[in-house]
Coordinates of C-alpha atoms and ligand atoms in Angstrom, one line a residue:
M887 CA 3.4 105.3 38.8
I888 CA 2.8 109.0 38.2
P889 CA -0.9 109.6 38.9
P890 CA -2.8 110.8 35.8
L891 CA -5.8 113.1 36.4
Q892 CA -8.6 111.3 38.2
H893 CA -11.2 111.8 35.5
I894 CA -8.9 110.1 33.0
T895 CA -8.2 107.0 35.2
G896 CA -11.9 106.7 35.7
M897 CA -12.7 106.6 32.0
A898 CA -13.3 103.5 29.9
P899 CA -11.1 103.4 26.8
Y900 CA -12.8 104.1 23.5
A901 CA -13.7 100.7 22.1
L902 CA -13.2 100.2 18.3
A903 CA -14.4 97.0 16.6
S904 CA -12.4 93.9 17.4
L905 CA -10.8 93.6 14.0
P906 CA -9.0 90.5 12.9
A907 CA -5.2 90.2 13.3
A908 CA -3.1 91.5 10.4
S909 CA -2.3 87.9 9.6
D910 CA -6.0 87.3 8.8
Q911 CA -6.0 89.4 5.6
D912 CA -8.8 87.4 4.0
M913 CA -11.3 88.6 6.6
I914 CA -13.8 91.2 5.3
S915 CA -14.6 94.0 7.8
L916 CA -18.2 95.0 8.0
A917 CA -17.5 96.6 11.3
Q918 CA -16.5 100.2 10.7
N919 CA -18.9 101.6 8.1
E920 CA -16.2 102.1 5.5
S921 CA -17.2 102.7 1.9
L922 CA -17.9 99.8 -0.4
R923 CA -15.7 101.6 -3.0
P924 CA -12.1 102.9 -3.0
P925 CA -11.7 106.7 -3.3
S926 CA -12.3 108.5 -6.6
P927 CA -9.4 108.0 -9.0
Q928 CA -9.1 111.8 -9.1
A929 CA -8.6 111.8 -5.3
I930 CA -5.9 109.1 -5.6
A931 CA -4.1 111.1 -8.3
A932 CA -4.3 114.3 -6.3
A933 CA -3.0 112.6 -3.2
K934 CA 0.0 111.2 -5.2
N935 CA 0.7 114.6 -6.6
A936 CA 0.6 116.2 -3.1
L937 CA 3.0 113.7 -1.7
A938 CA 5.7 115.0 -4.0
Y939 CA 5.7 118.2 -1.9
G940 CA 5.8 116.2 1.3
Q941 CA 8.7 118.3 2.8
L942 CA 6.3 121.2 3.3
Y943 CA 3.8 121.8 6.0
P944 CA 0.2 121.6 4.9
D945 CA -2.0 124.7 4.3
P946 CA -3.2 125.5 7.9
D947 CA -6.4 127.1 6.5
W948 CA -7.5 124.2 4.3
S949 CA -8.2 126.9 1.6
D950 CA -8.9 124.7 -1.4
L951 CA -11.0 122.2 0.5
R952 CA -13.1 124.9 2.2
T953 CA -13.6 126.6 -1.1
E954 CA -14.7 123.4 -2.8
L955 CA -17.0 122.5 0.2
A956 CA -18.5 126.0 0.3
G957 CA -19.3 125.9 -3.4
R958 CA -20.8 122.5 -3.3
H959 CA -23.1 123.2 -0.3
G960 CA -23.7 126.9 -0.8
L961 CA -22.0 127.8 2.5
K962 CA -19.6 130.6 3.6
A963 CA -16.0 129.2 3.3
E964 CA -14.8 131.2 6.4
N965 CA -17.3 129.4 8.6
I966 CA -16.0 126.0 7.6
L967 CA -13.3 124.3 9.8
C968 CA -11.6 121.1 9.0
G969 CA -10.3 118.4 11.4
A970 CA -8.3 115.2 11.4
G971 CA -11.5 113.4 11.0
S972 CA -14.7 114.8 12.4
M973 CA -13.6 113.1 15.7
E974 CA -11.1 115.9 16.1
L975 CA -13.9 118.5 15.8
I976 CA -16.1 116.6 18.3
A977 CA -13.2 116.5 20.7
A978 CA -12.4 120.2 20.2
L979 CA -16.1 121.2 20.8
A980 CA -16.1 119.2 24.1
Q981 CA -12.8 120.9 25.1
C982 CA -14.2 124.3 24.3
Y983 CA -17.6 124.0 26.2
L984 CA -17.5 121.2 28.7
D985 CA -16.0 120.7 32.2
D986 CA -17.0 119.2 35.5
R987 CA -19.6 121.9 36.1
N988 CA -21.8 121.1 33.1
I989 CA -23.0 118.1 31.1
A990 CA -23.5 116.9 27.6
L991 CA -26.7 115.3 26.4
A992 CA -27.1 112.7 23.6
S993 CA -29.6 110.2 22.5
E994 CA -29.7 106.7 24.0
Y995 CA -28.1 104.8 21.1
S996 CA -25.8 107.4 19.8
Y997 CA -22.2 107.5 18.7
A998 CA -19.9 106.3 21.5
F999 CA -17.3 109.0 20.9
F1000 CA -19.7 111.7 22.2
R1001 CA -19.3 110.1 25.6
T1002 CA -15.5 109.7 25.3
A1003 CA -15.0 113.3 24.2
S1004 CA -17.2 114.6 27.1
E1005 CA -15.5 112.5 29.8
R1006 CA -12.0 113.2 28.8
V1007 CA -12.5 116.9 29.6
G1008 CA -14.0 116.0 33.1
S1009 CA -17.6 116.3 32.1
R1010 CA -20.4 113.7 31.8
L1011 CA -22.7 112.6 29.1
V1012 CA -26.4 111.9 29.9
A1013 CA -28.5 109.8 27.5
A1014 CA -32.1 110.4 26.6
K1015 CA -34.4 107.4 25.9
E1016 CA -35.1 106.6 22.2
N1017 CA -38.3 105.5 20.7
G1018 CA -38.0 102.4 18.5
F1019 CA -34.3 103.1 17.6
K1020 CA -35.2 106.7 16.7
V1021 CA -34.0 109.9 18.4
S1022 CA -36.9 111.3 20.5
I1023 CA -37.1 115.1 20.6
D1024 CA -39.5 114.9 23.6
S1025 CA -37.2 112.7 25.5
L1026 CA -34.2 114.9 24.8
L1027 CA -36.0 118.0 25.9
A1028 CA -37.3 116.3 29.1
T1029 CA -33.7 115.2 29.9
S1030 CA -32.2 118.6 29.2
T1031 CA -31.5 120.7 32.3
A1032 CA -29.9 124.1 33.2
Q1033 CA -26.6 122.3 33.3
T1034 CA -26.8 121.0 29.8
R1035 CA -24.2 122.8 27.6
L1036 CA -23.9 120.6 24.5
V1037 CA -26.5 118.4 22.8
F1038 CA -25.0 115.8 20.4
I1039 CA -27.3 114.3 17.7
A1040 CA -26.0 112.1 15.0
N1041 CA -28.5 112.3 12.1
P1042 CA -28.7 109.8 10.5
G1043 CA -27.8 108.0 13.7
N1044 CA -25.0 105.5 14.4
P1045 CA -25.5 102.6 15.4
T1046 CA -29.2 102.8 14.6
G1047 CA -29.0 104.1 11.0
T1048 CA -32.3 105.9 11.4
R1049 CA -32.9 109.5 10.6
I1050 CA -35.3 112.2 12.0
P1051 CA -36.6 115.0 9.7
T1052 CA -35.0 118.4 9.8
S1053 CA -38.3 119.8 11.1
D1054 CA -37.8 117.8 14.3
L1055 CA -34.3 119.3 14.7
I1056 CA -35.7 122.8 14.3
A1057 CA -38.4 122.0 16.9
L1058 CA -35.7 120.7 19.2
R1059 CA -33.5 123.8 18.7
N1060 CA -36.5 126.1 19.3
D1061 CA -37.2 124.5 22.7
L1062 CA -33.6 124.0 23.9
A1063 CA -32.3 126.7 26.3
D1064 CA -30.3 129.5 24.7
G1065 CA -27.1 128.6 26.5
T1066 CA -27.1 125.1 24.9
L1067 CA -25.1 124.4 21.7
L1068 CA -26.7 121.9 19.4
I1069 CA -24.2 119.7 17.5
I1070 CA -25.7 117.8 14.5
D1071 CA -23.3 115.1 13.4
E1072 CA -24.1 114.3 9.7
A1073 CA -21.3 111.7 9.2
Y1074 CA -23.8 109.8 7.0
G1075 CA -25.5 113.0 5.6
E1076 CA -24.5 112.2 2.0
F1077 CA -26.6 109.0 2.1
A1078 CA -29.7 111.1 2.9
D1079 CA -28.9 114.3 0.9
G1080 CA -31.8 115.6 -1.1
T1081 CA -34.5 113.7 0.9
D1082 CA -35.2 116.6 3.2
Q1083 CA -34.3 120.3 3.8
S1084 CA -30.6 120.8 4.8
A1085 CA -29.7 121.2 8.5
F1086 CA -26.9 123.7 7.4
N1087 CA -29.6 126.5 7.5
L1088 CA -29.8 126.1 11.3
V1089 CA -26.2 127.2 11.7
D1090 CA -27.1 130.8 10.9
R1091 CA -29.0 131.0 14.2
G1092 CA -25.7 131.1 16.0
D1093 CA -26.4 128.2 18.4
T1094 CA -26.1 125.1 16.1
V1095 CA -23.1 123.3 14.5
V1096 CA -23.3 120.8 11.6
L1097 CA -20.4 118.2 11.2
R1098 CA -19.6 116.1 8.2
T1099 CA -16.8 113.7 7.2
L1100 CA -14.9 112.4 4.1
S1101 CA -14.6 109.0 5.9
K1102 CA -17.9 107.4 4.8
A1103 CA -19.5 108.3 1.5
Y1104 CA -16.3 109.6 0.0
G1105 CA -14.3 106.5 0.9
L1106 CA -11.4 108.4 2.6
A1107 CA -11.5 107.0 6.1
S1108 CA -7.7 106.5 6.1
M1109 CA -7.1 110.1 5.2
R1110 CA -8.8 111.5 8.4
V1111 CA -10.7 114.5 7.1
G1112 CA -13.8 115.9 8.7
W1113 CA -15.3 119.3 8.5
G1114 CA -18.0 121.4 10.1
Y1115 CA -20.1 124.5 9.5
F1116 CA -19.9 126.8 12.6
P1117 CA -21.4 130.1 13.7
P1118 CA -18.5 132.6 13.5
D1119 CA -17.9 133.0 17.2
V1120 CA -17.9 129.2 17.8
A1121 CA -15.3 128.9 14.9
T1122 CA -13.1 131.6 16.5
Q1123 CA -12.9 129.7 19.7
L1124 CA -12.5 126.3 18.2
R1125 CA -9.6 127.3 16.0
K1126 CA -7.6 128.0 19.2
I1127 CA -8.0 124.3 20.1
L1128 CA -7.4 122.6 16.8
T1129 CA -3.8 121.5 16.3
P1130 CA -2.1 123.7 13.7
N1131 CA -1.6 121.9 10.4
N1132 CA -4.0 119.2 11.6
V1133 CA -4.9 117.9 8.1
S1134 CA -2.0 116.6 6.0
S1135 CA -1.4 118.0 2.4
V1136 CA -2.0 114.6 1.0
S1137 CA -5.4 114.4 2.9
Q1138 CA -6.4 117.9 1.9
A1139 CA -5.6 117.2 -1.8
A1140 CA -7.5 113.9 -1.8
A1141 CA -10.5 115.4 0.0
T1142 CA -10.7 118.4 -2.3
A1143 CA -10.6 116.2 -5.4
A1144 CA -13.1 113.8 -3.9
V1145 CA -15.6 116.6 -3.2
A1146 CA -15.1 117.9 -6.7
D1147 CA -15.8 114.5 -8.2
H1148 CA -19.4 114.7 -7.1
T1149 CA -20.6 112.1 -9.7
Y1150 CA -18.3 109.5 -8.2
M1151 CA -19.6 110.0 -4.6
R1152 CA -23.2 110.0 -5.8
H1153 CA -22.6 106.7 -7.6
T1154 CA -21.3 105.3 -4.3
T1155 CA -24.4 106.5 -2.3
R1156 CA -26.8 105.2 -5.0
L1157 CA -25.1 101.8 -5.1
T1158 CA -24.9 101.6 -1.4
K1159 CA -28.7 102.3 -1.1
E1160 CA -29.6 99.7 -3.7
I1161 CA -27.6 97.0 -2.0
R1162 CA -28.8 98.1 1.5
L1163 CA -32.5 97.9 0.4
A1164 CA -32.0 94.4 -1.1
F1165 CA -30.1 93.3 2.0
S1166 CA -32.7 94.6 4.4
L1167 CA -35.5 92.8 2.5
S1168 CA -33.6 89.6 2.7
L1169 CA -33.1 90.1 6.4
K1170 CA -36.9 90.6 6.7
D1171 CA -37.4 87.3 4.8
L1172 CA -35.4 85.7 7.6
G1173 CA -37.8 87.1 10.1
L1174 CA -35.4 89.8 11.3
E1175 CA -36.5 93.4 11.9
P1176 CA -33.8 95.9 11.1
P1177 CA -34.8 99.5 11.6
A1178 CA -35.0 101.5 8.3
S1179 CA -31.5 102.8 7.6
D1180 CA -30.5 106.0 5.8
T1181 CA -26.8 105.1 6.0
N1182 CA -24.2 102.6 4.7
F1183 CA -24.9 100.1 7.5
V1184 CA -27.8 98.2 9.0
L1185 CA -28.5 97.4 12.7
I1186 CA -29.8 93.9 13.1
P1187 CA -31.7 93.1 16.4
F1188 CA -31.8 89.4 17.1
K1189 CA -34.2 87.7 19.6
S1190 CA -31.5 87.3 22.2
E1191 CA -27.9 88.1 23.0
A1192 CA -27.2 84.4 22.5
D1193 CA -28.6 84.6 18.9
A1194 CA -26.5 87.7 18.2
T1195 CA -23.4 86.0 19.5
A1196 CA -24.0 82.9 17.5
A1197 CA -24.6 84.9 14.3
D1198 CA -21.4 86.9 15.0
A1199 CA -19.4 83.7 15.4
A1200 CA -20.9 82.1 12.3
L1201 CA -20.1 85.2 10.2
R1202 CA -16.5 85.2 11.5
R1203 CA -16.2 81.5 10.5
H1204 CA -17.2 82.6 7.0
G1205 CA -14.7 85.5 6.9
F1206 CA -16.9 88.4 7.9
V1207 CA -16.3 90.7 10.9
A1208 CA -19.5 92.3 12.2
R1209 CA -19.7 95.0 14.9
G1210 CA -21.0 93.7 18.2
M1211 CA -23.2 96.2 20.0
G1212 CA -22.7 95.2 23.7
G1213 CA -20.8 98.4 24.3
Y1214 CA -23.8 100.4 23.0
G1215 CA -26.2 98.7 25.4
L1216 CA -27.6 96.5 22.6
P1217 CA -26.0 93.1 23.2
N1218 CA -28.8 91.4 21.1
C1219 CA -27.8 93.4 18.0
L1220 CA -25.1 93.3 15.4
R1221 CA -24.2 96.2 13.1
L1222 CA -23.2 95.4 9.5
T1223 CA -21.6 97.8 7.0
I1224 CA -23.0 97.6 3.5
S1225 CA -20.3 96.1 1.3
Q1226 CA -20.3 94.8 -2.3
E1227 CA -23.4 92.8 -3.3
T1228 CA -21.7 89.4 -3.4
H1229 CA -20.5 89.9 0.2
M1230 CA -24.0 90.9 1.4
K1231 CA -25.5 87.8 -0.3
S1232 CA -23.0 85.6 1.4
V1233 CA -23.9 87.2 4.8
I1234 CA -27.5 86.4 4.1
R1235 CA -26.6 82.8 3.4
V1236 CA -24.7 82.5 6.7
L1237 CA -27.6 84.1 8.6
A1238 CA -30.1 81.9 6.8
S1239 CA -28.2 78.7 7.8
Q1240 CA -28.1 80.0 11.4
S1241 CA -31.9 80.5 11.3
N1242 CA -32.3 76.9 9.9
Q1243 CA -30.7 75.8 13.1
G1244 CA -33.4 77.4 15.2
L1245 CA -32.3 81.0 15.0
P1246 CA -33.3 83.7 15.0
Ligands
PLP2591 C1 -17.7 107.5 11.5 C2 -18.3 108.6 12.4 C3 -17.7 109.8 12.7 C4 -16.2 109.9 12.6 O1 -15.7 110.2 11.5 P1 -14.2 110.6 11.2 O2 -14.4 111.8 10.3 O3 -13.6 109.5 10.5 O4 -13.5 111.0 12.5 C5 -18.4 110.7 13.4 N1 -19.6 110.6 13.7 C6 -20.3 109.5 13.5 C7 -21.7 109.3 13.9 C8 -19.7 108.4 12.8 O5 -20.3 107.3 12.5

């Protein structure tokens, strides 16, 4: 065998949800936080139209998409960069700033890809303790050292679903060392938009990045489109790392039309919130205590790992795939994506029958 680099052989593979086999098409996945609705009809039409020009390479500058995003959020188009999912942008940031002489910092129960992205460039990720499934600014600051180069915060968080106010992020940024880049991953930002001041304003300081994606609220996970708002000098370096033509023409067209159809996306986030609130109430009626979510999923802590495993198995028997949280250090929890109302009511019935058998 030809020996790969040591830091790669030492890495654990990135673990996606254990999804059912393709033969099990009747299974309903609540494991990957996908949207409860298909993409906007306008996005579908735009994608079909773009495919007719499939012989051509895509626009390397994502011009239409950046213009649409800049207009929507009141941002400067030239400071927006797009990726093949926001995962590409997270990976590029790690490649740009991390190596074996520095470290990345994240919150205890944060998005697992932050660790993968850090380790694959030979760095390490250190986790700061949370407080009741919430990011703790004090604990992040106490864990930050002179070696800390990147701080990753998903807000709202995944897998917790909880959100900290923008004022906390400002306080964190004020107290972090100047040589530390703060990355605020707002993959679920659309589900909380309008409830607080925008984090995009922090980017003007020059030491903060905000990431978003079309994968969740816009229902375009399969199209792989993410974007970020970057200080100009960060954007300049990052562009060298992004693969040229990284977002297909079909994906760019779908994303641009999806952002333009703001009403459709807002309908999705409102519907998701309604179903999530009712689902969370039903969980509480069963004696469960999910942390308050600002996303399209709910984290459910059970009394024990055995209870979580039993609930997971019961859900599978009834055709639902939950996301086990062992890999996140929460083996007593399951994470469930908010899907259509009838599905969530069935989930509650399954969990209720479990609790009648002595669980939770
Ligand atoms: C889903 C998710 C992403 C990745 O999104 P893509 O744009 O599909 O790559 C990034 N961050 C968090 C916290 C997520 O949950």
